[in-house]
PDB file of C-alpha atoms in Angstrom:
ATOM      1  CA  MET A   1    -123.346 -17.167 -45.048  1.00 46.00           C
ATOM      2  CA  ALA A   2    -124.557 -20.814 -47.097  1.00 44.00           C
ATOM      3  CA  THR A   3    -122.404 -23.567 -46.309  1.00 45.00           C
ATOM      4  CA  GLN A   4    -120.907 -25.131 -50.204  1.00 44.00           C
ATOM      5  CA  THR A   5    -121.128 -27.937 -50.354  1.00 43.00           C
ATOM      6  CA  GLY A   6    -119.029 -30.525 -53.122  1.00 42.00           C
ATOM      7  CA  ASN A   7    -116.272 -31.421 -54.079  1.00 41.00           C
ATOM      8  CA  SER A   8    -116.004 -29.343 -56.303  1.00 40.00           C
ATOM      9  CA  LEU A   9    -116.663 -26.238 -54.723  1.00 35.00           C
ATOM     10  CA  ILE A  10    -114.175 -26.522 -51.587  1.00 36.00           C
ATOM     11  CA  ASP A  11    -111.815 -23.362 -51.988  1.00 41.00           C
ATOM     12  CA  ARG A  12    -114.113 -21.942 -55.495  1.00 41.00           C
ATOM     13  CA  PRO A  13    -114.809 -18.517 -55.368  1.00 43.00           C
ATOM     14  CA  MET A  14    -118.720 -17.655 -56.137  1.00 43.00           C
ATOM     15  CA  SER A  15    -119.351 -18.172 -59.695  1.00 45.00           C
ATOM     16  CA  THR A  16    -122.512 -16.917 -61.413  1.00 45.00           C
ATOM     17  CA  THR A  17    -122.527 -19.750 -63.833  1.00 45.00           C
ATOM     18  CA  SER A  18    -122.725 -23.806 -62.976  1.00 46.00           C
ATOM     19  CA  HIS A  19    -120.198 -25.854 -64.135  1.00 45.00           C
ATOM     20  CA  PRO A  20    -120.604 -29.760 -64.448  1.00 46.00           C
ATOM     21  CA  PRO A  21    -118.043 -31.854 -62.145  1.00 42.00           C
ATOM     22  CA  GLU A  22    -116.533 -33.213 -64.333  1.00 38.00           C
ATOM     23  CA  VAL A  23    -115.531 -29.646 -65.647  1.00 36.00           C
ATOM     24  CA  LEU A  24    -114.473 -28.315 -62.202  1.00 36.00           C
ATOM     25  CA  ALA A  25    -112.516 -32.044 -61.868  1.00 40.00           C
ATOM     26  CA  ALA A  26    -110.604 -31.109 -65.182  1.00 42.00           C
ATOM     27  CA  SER A  27    -106.434 -31.766 -65.064  1.00 41.00           C
ATOM     28  CA  PRO A  28    -104.880 -28.595 -64.122  1.00 43.00           C
ATOM     29  CA  ALA A  29    -103.187 -27.549 -67.638  1.00 42.00           C
ATOM     30  CA  ARG A  30    -107.682 -26.766 -68.536  1.00 42.00           C
ATOM     31  CA  GLN A  31    -108.140 -25.355 -65.070  1.00 44.00           C
ATOM     32  CA  ASN A  32    -104.835 -23.089 -65.660  1.00 45.00           C
ATOM     33  CA  SER A  33    -105.873 -22.334 -69.402  1.00 44.00           C
ATOM     34  CA  GLY A  34    -105.989 -19.084 -68.958  1.00 46.00           C
ATOM     35  CA  SER A  35    -102.066 -18.813 -67.752  1.00 46.00           C
ATOM     36  CA  PRO A  36     -99.727 -18.770 -71.296  1.00 46.00           C
ATOM     37  CA  SER A  37     -98.596 -22.972 -71.009  1.00 47.00           C
ATOM     38  CA  LYS A  38     -94.642 -24.125 -70.938  1.00 45.00           C
ATOM     39  CA  PRO A  39     -93.547 -26.069 -73.697  1.00 42.00           C
ATOM     40  CA  ARG A  40     -93.079 -28.912 -72.900  1.00 45.00           C
ATOM     41  CA  ALA A  41     -89.942 -31.475 -73.402  1.00 42.00           C
ATOM     42  CA  LEU A  42     -90.002 -34.714 -76.062  1.00 40.00           C
ATOM     43  CA  PRO A  43     -89.806 -37.543 -73.627  1.00 44.00           C
ATOM     44  CA  ILE A  44     -86.455 -38.646 -74.359  1.00 43.00           C
ATOM     45  CA  ARG A  45     -83.733 -39.506 -72.287  1.00 46.00           C
ATOM     46  CA  TYR A  46     -84.949 -42.830 -71.664  1.00 49.00           C
ATOM     47  CA  SER A  47     -83.207 -43.610 -75.475  1.00 74.00           C
ATOM     48  CA  THR A  48     -80.078 -43.303 -73.795  1.00 89.00           C
ATOM     49  CA  PHE A  49     -80.541 -46.981 -72.992  1.00 91.00           C
ATOM     50  CA  GLU A  50     -81.438 -48.299 -76.914  1.00 92.00           C
ATOM     51  CA  LEU A  51     -78.801 -45.843 -77.846  1.00 94.00           C
ATOM     52  CA  LEU A  52     -76.005 -48.134 -75.809  1.00 95.00           C
ATOM     53  CA  GLY A  53     -77.479 -51.096 -76.670  1.00 95.00           C
ATOM     54  CA  SER A  54     -77.220 -50.295 -80.455  1.00 95.00           C
ATOM     55  CA  LEU A  55     -73.186 -49.301 -79.856  1.00 96.00           C
ATOM     56  CA  ILE A  56     -73.338 -52.409 -77.613  1.00 96.00           C
ATOM     57  CA  LEU A  57     -74.336 -54.556 -80.971  1.00 96.00           C
ATOM     58  CA  LEU A  58     -72.070 -52.204 -83.842  1.00 94.00           C
ATOM     59  CA  PHE A  59     -69.184 -53.334 -81.900  1.00 95.00           C
ATOM     60  CA  LEU A  60     -70.765 -57.230 -81.933  1.00 94.00           C
ATOM     61  CA  ALA A  61     -70.927 -57.213 -85.265  1.00 92.00           C
ATOM     62  CA  ALA A  62     -67.805 -55.089 -86.482  1.00 90.00           C
ATOM     63  CA  PRO A  63     -65.251 -58.340 -86.065  1.00 88.00           C
ATOM     64  CA  PHE A  64     -67.231 -60.602 -88.367  1.00 89.00           C
ATOM     65  CA  LEU A  65     -67.744 -57.687 -90.873  1.00 86.00           C
ATOM     66  CA  GLU A  66     -64.503 -58.043 -92.504  1.00 79.00           C
ATOM     67  CA  ARG A  67     -65.319 -61.555 -93.519  1.00 82.00           C
ATOM     68  CA  MET A  68     -68.921 -61.119 -94.885  1.00 83.00           C
ATOM     69  CA  PRO A  69     -69.885 -60.393 -97.933  1.00 82.00           C
ATOM     70  CA  GLN A  70     -71.961 -57.504 -97.495  1.00 83.00           C
ATOM     71  CA  LYS A  71     -69.436 -56.416 -95.050  1.00 84.00           C
ATOM     72  CA  ASP A  72     -71.078 -52.513 -96.079  1.00 83.00           C
ATOM     73  CA  LEU A  73     -74.045 -52.967 -96.768  1.00 88.00           C
ATOM     74  CA  ILE A  74     -73.959 -54.118 -93.004  1.00 90.00           C
ATOM     75  CA  GLU A  75     -71.188 -51.683 -91.883  1.00 90.00           C
ATOM     76  CA  SER A  76     -73.863 -49.628 -93.195  1.00 89.00           C
ATOM     77  CA  VAL A  77     -77.129 -50.691 -91.658  1.00 93.00           C
ATOM     78  CA  LEU A  78     -75.079 -50.854 -87.602  1.00 94.00           C
ATOM     79  CA  ILE A  79     -74.160 -47.265 -88.763  1.00 93.00           C
ATOM     80  CA  THR A  80     -77.163 -45.551 -89.885  1.00 94.00           C
ATOM     81  CA  LEU A  81     -78.879 -47.632 -85.874  1.00 95.00           C
ATOM     82  CA  VAL A  82     -76.334 -45.558 -83.845  1.00 95.00           C
ATOM     83  CA  MET A  83     -77.068 -42.026 -85.663  1.00 95.00           C
ATOM     84  CA  THR A  84     -81.159 -43.383 -85.140  1.00 94.00           C
ATOM     85  CA  MET A  85     -80.989 -43.932 -81.746  1.00 94.00           C
ATOM     86  CA  ALA A  86     -78.238 -40.781 -81.060  1.00 94.00           C
ATOM     87  CA  ILE A  87     -80.903 -38.438 -82.744  1.00 94.00           C
ATOM     88  CA  ILE A  88     -84.116 -39.975 -80.658  1.00 91.00           C
ATOM     89  CA  ALA A  89     -81.134 -39.512 -77.127  1.00 91.00           C
ATOM     90  CA  VAL A  90     -80.782 -36.121 -77.100  1.00 89.00           C
ATOM     91  CA  SER A  91     -84.040 -34.640 -78.863  1.00 84.00           C
ATOM     92  CA  GLU A  92     -84.546 -33.297 -75.520  1.00 79.00           C
ATOM     93  CA  LYS A  93     -86.260 -30.345 -76.767  1.00 84.00           C
ATOM     94  CA  LYS A  94     -87.524 -29.466 -80.548  1.00 88.00           C
ATOM     95  CA  SER A  95     -84.307 -26.974 -80.814  1.00 89.00           C
ATOM     96  CA  ALA A  96     -82.277 -29.760 -80.682  1.00 89.00           C
ATOM     97  CA  LEU A  97     -83.856 -32.972 -82.576  1.00 91.00           C
ATOM     98  CA  ILE A  98     -84.031 -29.868 -85.451  1.00 93.00           C
ATOM     99  CA  VAL A  99     -80.059 -29.681 -85.012  1.00 94.00           C
ATOM    100  CA  ALA A 100     -79.494 -33.335 -84.807  1.00 93.00           C
ATOM    101  CA  LEU A 101     -81.552 -33.996 -87.806  1.00 94.00           C
ATOM    102  CA  SER A 102     -79.642 -31.216 -90.340  1.00 94.00           C
ATOM    103  CA  LEU A 103     -76.979 -32.630 -89.320  1.00 94.00           C
ATOM    104  CA  ALA A 104     -77.672 -36.083 -89.754  1.00 94.00           C
ATOM    105  CA  ILE A 105     -79.160 -36.415 -92.849  1.00 94.00           C
ATOM    106  CA  PRO A 106     -76.540 -34.638 -95.297  1.00 92.00           C
ATOM    107  CA  THR A 107     -74.076 -37.193 -92.798  1.00 92.00           C
ATOM    108  CA  LEU A 108     -76.285 -40.583 -93.803  1.00 92.00           C
ATOM    109  CA  ALA A 109     -77.082 -39.731 -96.842  1.00 91.00           C
ATOM    110  CA  MET A 110     -74.057 -39.243 -97.985  1.00 89.00           C
ATOM    111  CA  LYS A 111     -73.101 -42.125 -96.343  1.00 87.00           C
ATOM    112  CA  TRP A 112     -75.445 -44.337 -98.639  1.00 88.00           C
ATOM    113  CA  ILE A 113     -74.717 -42.952-101.678  1.00 87.00           C
ATOM    114  CA  ASN A 114     -70.802 -43.683-100.677  1.00 80.00           C
ATOM    115  CA  HIS A 115     -71.579 -47.081-100.447  1.00 77.00           C
ATOM    116  CA  PHE A 116     -73.453 -47.630-103.938  1.00 82.00           C
ATOM    117  CA  SER A 117     -71.979 -44.990-105.448  1.00 79.00           C
ATOM    118  CA  PRO A 118     -68.045 -44.520-103.977  1.00 74.00           C
ATOM    119  CA  ARG A 119     -66.976 -42.554-107.363  1.00 75.00           C
ATOM    120  CA  LEU A 120     -70.108 -40.159-107.366  1.00 75.00           C
ATOM    121  CA  LEU A 121     -68.660 -38.903-104.034  1.00 75.00           C
ATOM    122  CA  GLY A 122     -65.501 -38.659-102.379  1.00 73.00           C
ATOM    123  CA  PRO A 123     -65.070 -40.568 -97.988  1.00 79.00           C
ATOM    124  CA  GLU A 124     -63.809 -37.469 -97.331  1.00 84.00           C
ATOM    125  CA  ILE A 125     -66.669 -34.779 -96.519  1.00 87.00           C
ATOM    126  CA  HIS A 126     -69.105 -38.225 -95.057  1.00 87.00           C
ATOM    127  CA  LEU A 127     -66.392 -38.143 -92.619  1.00 91.00           C
ATOM    128  CA  VAL A 128     -66.180 -34.833 -91.260  1.00 92.00           C
ATOM    129  CA  THR A 129     -69.991 -34.459 -91.387  1.00 93.00           C
ATOM    130  CA  THR A 130     -69.778 -37.507 -89.342  1.00 94.00           C
ATOM    131  CA  THR A 131     -67.644 -36.276 -86.344  1.00 95.00           C
ATOM    132  CA  ILE A 132     -69.165 -33.411 -86.441  1.00 95.00           C
ATOM    133  CA  PHE A 133     -72.206 -35.119 -85.631  1.00 96.00           C
ATOM    134  CA  PHE A 134     -70.931 -37.191 -82.915  1.00 96.00           C
ATOM    135  CA  LEU A 135     -69.699 -34.606 -81.371  1.00 96.00           C
ATOM    136  CA  TYR A 136     -73.051 -33.329 -81.401  1.00 96.00           C
ATOM    137  CA  VAL A 137     -74.735 -36.202 -79.488  1.00 95.00           C
ATOM    138  CA  ILE A 138     -71.698 -35.954 -77.104  1.00 95.00           C
ATOM    139  CA  ALA A 139     -72.079 -32.007 -76.098  1.00 94.00           C
ATOM    140  CA  GLN A 140     -75.835 -32.874 -75.609  1.00 93.00           C
ATOM    141  CA  LEU A 141     -74.722 -35.999 -73.238  1.00 93.00           C
ATOM    142  CA  LEU A 142     -72.005 -34.147 -71.320  1.00 91.00           C
ATOM    143  CA  LYS A 143     -74.891 -31.086 -70.598  1.00 90.00           C
ATOM    144  CA  TYR A 144     -77.799 -33.821 -69.638  1.00 89.00           C
ATOM    145  CA  ILE A 145     -75.374 -35.093 -67.587  1.00 88.00           C
ATOM    146  CA  VAL A 146     -73.540 -31.304 -65.580  1.00 86.00           C
ATOM    147  CA  ARG A 147     -77.128 -30.597 -65.086  1.00 85.00           C
ATOM    148  CA  ALA A 148     -78.905 -33.409 -63.481  1.00 83.00           C
ATOM    149  CA  PRO A 149     -79.188 -33.223 -59.461  1.00 83.00           C
ATOM    150  CA  GLN A 150     -79.849 -36.449 -59.250  1.00 83.00           C
ATOM    151  CA  VAL A 151     -77.050 -39.209 -60.063  1.00 83.00           C
ATOM    152  CA  ASP A 152     -79.609 -42.323 -61.409  1.00 83.00           C
ATOM    153  CA  GLN A 153     -79.559 -45.748 -64.086  1.00 86.00           C
ATOM    154  CA  ARG A 154     -80.251 -42.799 -66.271  1.00 87.00           C
ATOM    155  CA  VAL A 155     -77.190 -40.784 -66.174  1.00 88.00           C
ATOM    156  CA  VAL A 156     -74.996 -43.286 -65.502  1.00 89.00           C
ATOM    157  CA  CYS A 157     -76.422 -45.001 -69.194  1.00 91.00           C
ATOM    158  CA  ALA A 158     -75.529 -41.541 -70.344  1.00 92.00           C
ATOM    159  CA  ALA A 159     -72.158 -41.644 -68.984  1.00 92.00           C
ATOM    160  CA  ILE A 160     -71.406 -44.858 -70.937  1.00 94.00           C
ATOM    161  CA  CYS A 161     -72.884 -43.616 -74.126  1.00 95.00           C
ATOM    162  CA  GLY A 162     -71.282 -39.918 -73.953  1.00 94.00           C
ATOM    163  CA  TYR A 163     -67.515 -41.979 -73.651  1.00 95.00           C
ATOM    164  CA  LEU A 164     -68.287 -44.398 -76.149  1.00 96.00           C
ATOM    165  CA  MET A 165     -69.029 -41.836 -78.274  1.00 96.00           C
ATOM    166  CA  LEU A 166     -66.006 -40.389 -77.993  1.00 95.00           C
ATOM    167  CA  GLY A 167     -64.412 -43.651 -79.427  1.00 95.00           C
ATOM    168  CA  MET A 168     -66.830 -43.403 -81.898  1.00 96.00           C
ATOM    169  CA  ALA A 169     -65.772 -39.650 -83.514  1.00 96.00           C
ATOM    170  CA  TRP A 170     -62.406 -41.095 -83.812  1.00 95.00           C
ATOM    171  CA  ILE A 171     -63.035 -42.975 -86.189  1.00 95.00           C
ATOM    172  CA  PRO A 172     -63.885 -41.616 -89.111  1.00 94.00           C
ATOM    173  CA  LEU A 173     -60.928 -38.452 -88.786  1.00 94.00           C
ATOM    174  CA  TYR A 174     -58.218 -42.090 -87.971  1.00 94.00           C
ATOM    175  CA  MET A 175     -59.318 -42.709 -91.312  1.00 92.00           C
ATOM    176  CA  LEU A 176     -59.549 -39.337 -93.415  1.00 92.00           C
ATOM    177  CA  ALA A 177     -56.058 -38.732 -92.182  1.00 92.00           C
ATOM    178  CA  ASP A 178     -55.105 -42.255 -93.858  1.00 90.00           C
ATOM    179  CA  ASP A 179     -56.789 -40.736 -97.023  1.00 87.00           C
ATOM    180  CA  LEU A 180     -55.517 -37.370 -96.396  1.00 86.00           C
ATOM    181  CA  ALA A 181     -51.811 -38.872 -95.531  1.00 83.00           C
ATOM    182  CA  ILE A 182     -48.681 -37.188 -97.817  1.00 74.00           C
ATOM    183  CA  SER A 183     -46.619 -39.831 -98.532  1.00 68.00           C
ATOM    184  CA  GLY A 184     -49.618 -42.777 -98.726  1.00 70.00           C
ATOM    185  CA  VAL A 185     -49.326 -44.098 -95.132  1.00 78.00           C
ATOM    186  CA  ALA A 186     -50.605 -42.524 -91.960  1.00 84.00           C
ATOM    187  CA  PHE A 187     -50.731 -45.753 -89.658  1.00 87.00           C
ATOM    188  CA  GLN A 188     -48.098 -48.246 -89.835  1.00 85.00           C
ATOM    189  CA  PHE A 189     -49.178 -52.508 -88.581  1.00 85.00           C
ATOM    190  CA  SER A 190     -47.477 -54.816 -87.556  1.00 80.00           C
ATOM    191  CA  THR A 191     -49.545 -57.698 -87.997  1.00 72.00           C
ATOM    192  CA  PRO A 192     -50.008 -59.800 -91.010  1.00 67.00           C
ATOM    193  CA  SER A 193     -53.253 -58.912 -91.775  1.00 62.00           C
ATOM    194  CA  GLU A 194     -52.994 -55.247 -93.194  1.00 63.00           C
ATOM    195  CA  PRO A 195     -50.791 -55.688 -95.880  1.00 58.00           C
ATOM    196  CA  ASP A 196     -52.208 -52.982 -97.558  1.00 60.00           C
ATOM    197  CA  HIS A 197     -51.165 -50.888 -94.319  1.00 66.00           C
ATOM    198  CA  ARG A 198     -54.874 -49.413 -94.290  1.00 76.00           C
ATOM    199  CA  MET A 199     -57.094 -47.353 -92.289  1.00 84.00           C
ATOM    200  CA  HIS A 200     -60.586 -49.623 -92.262  1.00 83.00           C
ATOM    201  CA  ALA A 201     -63.809 -49.109 -90.581  1.00 85.00           C
ATOM    202  CA  PHE A 202     -62.453 -52.336 -88.047  1.00 88.00           C
ATOM    203  CA  ASN A 203     -58.989 -50.632 -87.629  1.00 89.00           C
ATOM    204  CA  ALA A 204     -60.498 -47.145 -86.925  1.00 92.00           C
ATOM    205  CA  LEU A 205     -62.570 -49.105 -83.580  1.00 93.00           C
ATOM    206  CA  TYR A 206     -60.012 -50.541 -82.877  1.00 93.00           C
ATOM    207  CA  PHE A 207     -57.021 -47.995 -82.640  1.00 94.00           C
ATOM    208  CA  SER A 208     -59.902 -45.673 -82.074  1.00 95.00           C
ATOM    209  CA  PHE A 209     -60.862 -47.166 -78.579  1.00 95.00           C
ATOM    210  CA  ILE A 210     -56.829 -48.396 -77.952  1.00 94.00           C
ATOM    211  CA  THR A 211     -56.054 -44.610 -78.100  1.00 94.00           C
ATOM    212  CA  LEU A 212     -58.991 -44.201 -76.193  1.00 95.00           C
ATOM    213  CA  THR A 213     -58.605 -45.922 -72.572  1.00 92.00           C
ATOM    214  CA  THR A 214     -54.530 -45.020 -73.252  1.00 88.00           C
ATOM    215  CA  ALA A 215     -53.885 -49.287 -73.378  1.00 87.00           C
ATOM    216  CA  GLY A 216     -51.413 -48.629 -76.632  1.00 80.00           C
ATOM    217  CA  TYR A 217     -50.524 -51.736 -77.888  1.00 85.00           C
ATOM    218  CA  GLY A 218     -48.888 -51.425 -80.175  1.00 83.00           C
ATOM    219  CA  ASP A 219     -49.503 -52.781 -82.986  1.00 86.00           C
ATOM    220  CA  ILE A 220     -50.846 -49.906 -84.599  1.00 89.00           C
ATOM    221  CA  ILE A 221     -48.363 -47.115 -84.493  1.00 90.00           C
ATOM    222  CA  PRO A 222     -49.383 -43.571 -86.070  1.00 91.00           C
ATOM    223  CA  ILE A 223     -46.680 -42.337 -88.504  1.00 91.00           C
ATOM    224  CA  SER A 224     -47.646 -39.421 -89.896  1.00 90.00           C
ATOM    225  CA  PRO A 225     -47.971 -35.792 -88.172  1.00 91.00           C
ATOM    226  CA  LEU A 226     -51.794 -35.485 -88.648  1.00 92.00           C
ATOM    227  CA  ALA A 227     -52.685 -38.778 -86.943  1.00 93.00           C
ATOM    228  CA  ARG A 228     -49.436 -38.299 -84.491  1.00 94.00           C
ATOM    229  CA  MET A 229     -51.184 -35.193 -83.631  1.00 95.00           C
ATOM    230  CA  LEU A 230     -55.313 -36.813 -84.031  1.00 95.00           C
ATOM    231  CA  ALA A 231     -53.927 -40.388 -81.482  1.00 95.00           C
ATOM    232  CA  MET A 232     -52.253 -37.585 -78.715  1.00 95.00           C
ATOM    233  CA  ILE A 233     -55.489 -35.629 -78.327  1.00 96.00           C
ATOM    234  CA  GLU A 234     -58.022 -38.792 -78.033  1.00 95.00           C
ATOM    235  CA  ALA A 235     -55.242 -40.193 -75.454  1.00 94.00           C
ATOM    236  CA  ILE A 236     -55.669 -36.381 -73.345  1.00 95.00           C
ATOM    237  CA  THR A 237     -59.552 -36.916 -74.552  1.00 94.00           C
ATOM    238  CA  GLY A 238     -60.106 -39.754 -72.963  1.00 93.00           C
ATOM    239  CA  VAL A 239     -58.501 -39.593 -69.683  1.00 93.00           C
ATOM    240  CA  PHE A 240     -60.129 -36.043 -68.717  1.00 92.00           C
ATOM    241  CA  TYR A 241     -63.385 -37.201 -69.408  1.00 92.00           C
ATOM    242  CA  MET A 242     -63.418 -40.080 -67.271  1.00 90.00           C
ATOM    243  CA  ALA A 243     -61.392 -38.212 -64.566  1.00 89.00           C
ATOM    244  CA  ILE A 244     -64.233 -34.754 -64.865  1.00 86.00           C
ATOM    245  CA  LEU A 245     -66.899 -37.302 -65.369  1.00 86.00           C
ATOM    246  CA  VAL A 246     -66.258 -39.101 -62.291  1.00 83.00           C
ATOM    247  CA  SER A 247     -65.664 -36.048 -59.992  1.00 84.00           C
ATOM    248  CA  ARG A 248     -69.453 -34.977 -61.326  1.00 81.00           C
ATOM    249  CA  LEU A 249     -71.427 -37.890 -61.018  1.00 81.00           C
ATOM    250  CA  VAL A 250     -69.133 -38.235 -56.647  1.00 80.00           C
ATOM    251  CA  SER A 251     -69.990 -34.973 -56.157  1.00 79.00           C
ATOM    252  CA  VAL A 252     -73.740 -35.088 -56.812  1.00 75.00           C
ATOM    253  CA  TYR A 253     -73.764 -38.837 -55.624  1.00 68.00           C
ATOM    254  CA  SER A 254     -72.691 -36.898 -51.773  1.00 68.00           C
ATOM    255  CA  THR A 255     -74.231 -33.786 -51.564  1.00 66.00           C
ATOM    256  CA  LEU A 256     -77.987 -35.467 -51.313  1.00 60.00           C
ATOM    257  CA  PRO A 257     -78.554 -35.674 -47.532  1.00 60.00           C
ATOM    258  CA  PRO A 258     -78.716 -38.748 -45.815  1.00 57.00           C
ATOM    259  CA  HIS A 259     -82.631 -40.027 -45.510  1.00 52.00           C
ATOM    260  CA  GLU A 260     -82.953 -38.432 -49.452  1.00 52.00           C
ATOM    261  CA  PRO A 261     -82.958 -41.349 -52.270  1.00 52.00           C
ATOM    262  CA  LYS A 262     -81.208 -40.667 -54.605  1.00 48.00           C
ATOM    263  CA  THR A 263     -82.263 -40.890 -57.655  1.00 52.00           C
ATOM    264  CA  ALA A 264     -82.954 -38.786 -60.048  1.00 50.00           C
ATOM    265  CA  PRO A 265     -87.062 -37.607 -60.578  1.00 47.00           C
ATOM    266  CA  ALA A 266     -89.061 -38.667 -62.655  1.00 48.00           C
ATOM    267  CA  HIS A 267     -88.968 -37.242 -66.454  1.00 46.00           C
ATOM    268  CA  PRO A 268     -92.577 -34.672 -66.733  1.00 38.00           C
ATOM    269  CA  ASP A 269     -93.736 -36.401 -69.800  1.00 40.00           C
ATOM    270  CA  ALA A 270     -93.845 -39.416 -67.839  1.00 42.00           C
ATOM    271  CA  GLU A 271     -96.770 -39.108 -66.414  1.00 40.00           C
TER     272      GLU A 271
END
């Protein structure tokens, strides 16, 4: 029996055609080109850090926008940035990217149309589509968290983003409830700085997260039936989100073997 030499011929069947070592040492995808290739996921989960950064930037800038002459423009830019980072963060698969774009593009288009021509398009449709987009992002983040086999910094970052996006999803709903109030007033303000008792963007942001965390300072009180119902649902959602999410993360973390490092495996596209 002839002895074969060279690393490129080890454990390979005899062939009548010789191949250069470069071809035989090609990547596994090249060697298995005859088998059907599995579609690769888009490298997106690392972008939850960028989404978290854009949300923090929005929260830090929100209190100062009311005094700026171009507050509506800056707010629109920040919302566009958050939605763009959210699209990237949830588009693990091509289908998810298509759905995210189909929701975000008309939402952003109506947002900017309403900014430049408020009389051309009312805010109601834009507020509804914004809520739908935020809820879709939350669902995708939760799916990623629940399916994660291990807990690492990416999973924790996705959990934080999901909680913050949950508060963002109620902002357009409160503004919509304020616009649809039959009596003209959906919220009562105890601060003298809000004589018109209108739910503007920052007021809605503040009230949403105060309700989500069940802090309830009482300076903004929902008085219309729709506003009260939305506040009640958000408070319940916030409590259940924290309880279910924390229990899930703790269960995943505690079931790992003691000798196994508790970090998630690298994304396949990171190699």
